[in-house]
């Protein structure tokens, strides 16, 4: 980085920037040129002396852009021989200090307590927050539907045993229960059961009525959990059936971006690398997907889908989606014993299965730095697979204190295990010049099975013939968050530790509104550890919580069986 300094020229343009681009006129005082004063202090004092009454509510986007353009010009232009000694010491941290101090004086970022370092990432986040705050009232927002983990069970039978000894219940083979054992409900059951097709159709009918949708993410896992009895023909039939139902109810004009779940193959989790050919390959699966998903995806995306189940596609100007086949990164895939180093050249992280990653192409605040293939772009990874409603944090590699990103993990459509059916809706900064394309909020909707299966029909009680999926919660409202930046989620995790009432609220929403017992002590500690550890092979984030590597691995292992 080039050595830099600030002089009168820079301050002249800074003052001009205030005059030309501010939305309200402030009172300014002249800036004195004191050669012996540290340029850092003079710059910050100059901003302070301008005495401008700006904050989030009355500072324009144009002003913010102008300010930081001016700062940038000053950084590269104000060089003179008298400051050579100081210039040789200037580095990235000192420049960050300058800008951070300016943001504090302008009330774009909060002042740190005595003795605390002011993280440079707060500056970038403050500016994006400002842009969102100024553009949000009249700017477009995208409404995005997220479906995951349908797990349709063709053998689901209402009235069958819900408490069977087999790995999957509520099926024809589960036999009829005798008192006090429960029977499977019409729309679904709180047990180790998957869903009948009628519940999937009812969900699609409800989301179609709740439209319009700008686009849809659908992250796989279509078949049921009877993994011991699945065949290729069965898997293909279920894939085709659910794909066509989605197209039927949502219509041909709504783009859907699917991803490959770990249950799509048989045996489950078995995904041979592309260099495996013949009958042992996954060609049967990828070809079926490409044929059925062709109305949604361009030909270039279909080519890589046929090869290895992943693709990239442009959603909007400045917004690119990458759908990775994370089964090539899952340790349950025994084909990794043949080649465990990214066998399909599509893997870049230790993550849950089948994410879709929208990547705004213009913002250079680096998030999730260990994803080498997509560095240098702001991204918000969205996932399924765990069936519960949660998130995971990513922190900087050096200090493990700087929140860089958050992965959103959406709840499943299926009830497996002991859950209400659910789906997710994301609200995203829309398509307009300068859009951040960030997640502004998200909602979770559920089908309350207690009400749906026990509906009053005159003097009798039976299943509701047309149940409604209702809003369970909205993220910003449920947790009192002003925005959904990484720092907001990091702050929420700290609140979980300090305020058990907030954590227990999360625990209920985590289970989609149906939880049989509270989570305290070791359960709470392990859960918070998981939320903090986007990289589960690195338990350092949990050291202060007292969670060992073994405990973390056991918690992860229980989730990877979904």
CSV table of C-alpha atoms in Angstrom, one decimal, residues 232 272-287 335:
chain,number,residue,atom,x,y,z
A,232,UNK,CA,-32.8,-45.5,-8.9
A,272,UNK,CA,-19.1,-40.8,-7.5
A,273,UNK,CA,-16.7,-38.2,-9.0
A,274,UNK,CA,-17.1,-37.3,-12.7
A,275,UNK,CA,-14.2,-39.5,-13.7
A,276,UNK,CA,-16.3,-42.6,-12.7
A,277,UNK,CA,-18.1,-43.8,-15.8
A,278,UNK,CA,-20.6,-46.5,-16.7
A,279,UNK,CA,-23.2,-48.0,-14.4
A,280,UNK,CA,-21.5,-46.9,-11.2
A,281,UNK,CA,-21.6,-43.2,-12.2
A,282,UNK,CA,-24.3,-40.6,-11.2
A,283,UNK,CA,-25.2,-40.0,-14.9
A,284,UNK,CA,-28.7,-41.5,-14.4
A,285,UNK,CA,-29.4,-38.8,-11.7
A,286,UNK,CA,-27.8,-35.8,-13.4
A,287,UNK,CA,-29.4,-36.5,-16.8
A,335,UNK,CA,-16.3,-42.1,-2.9
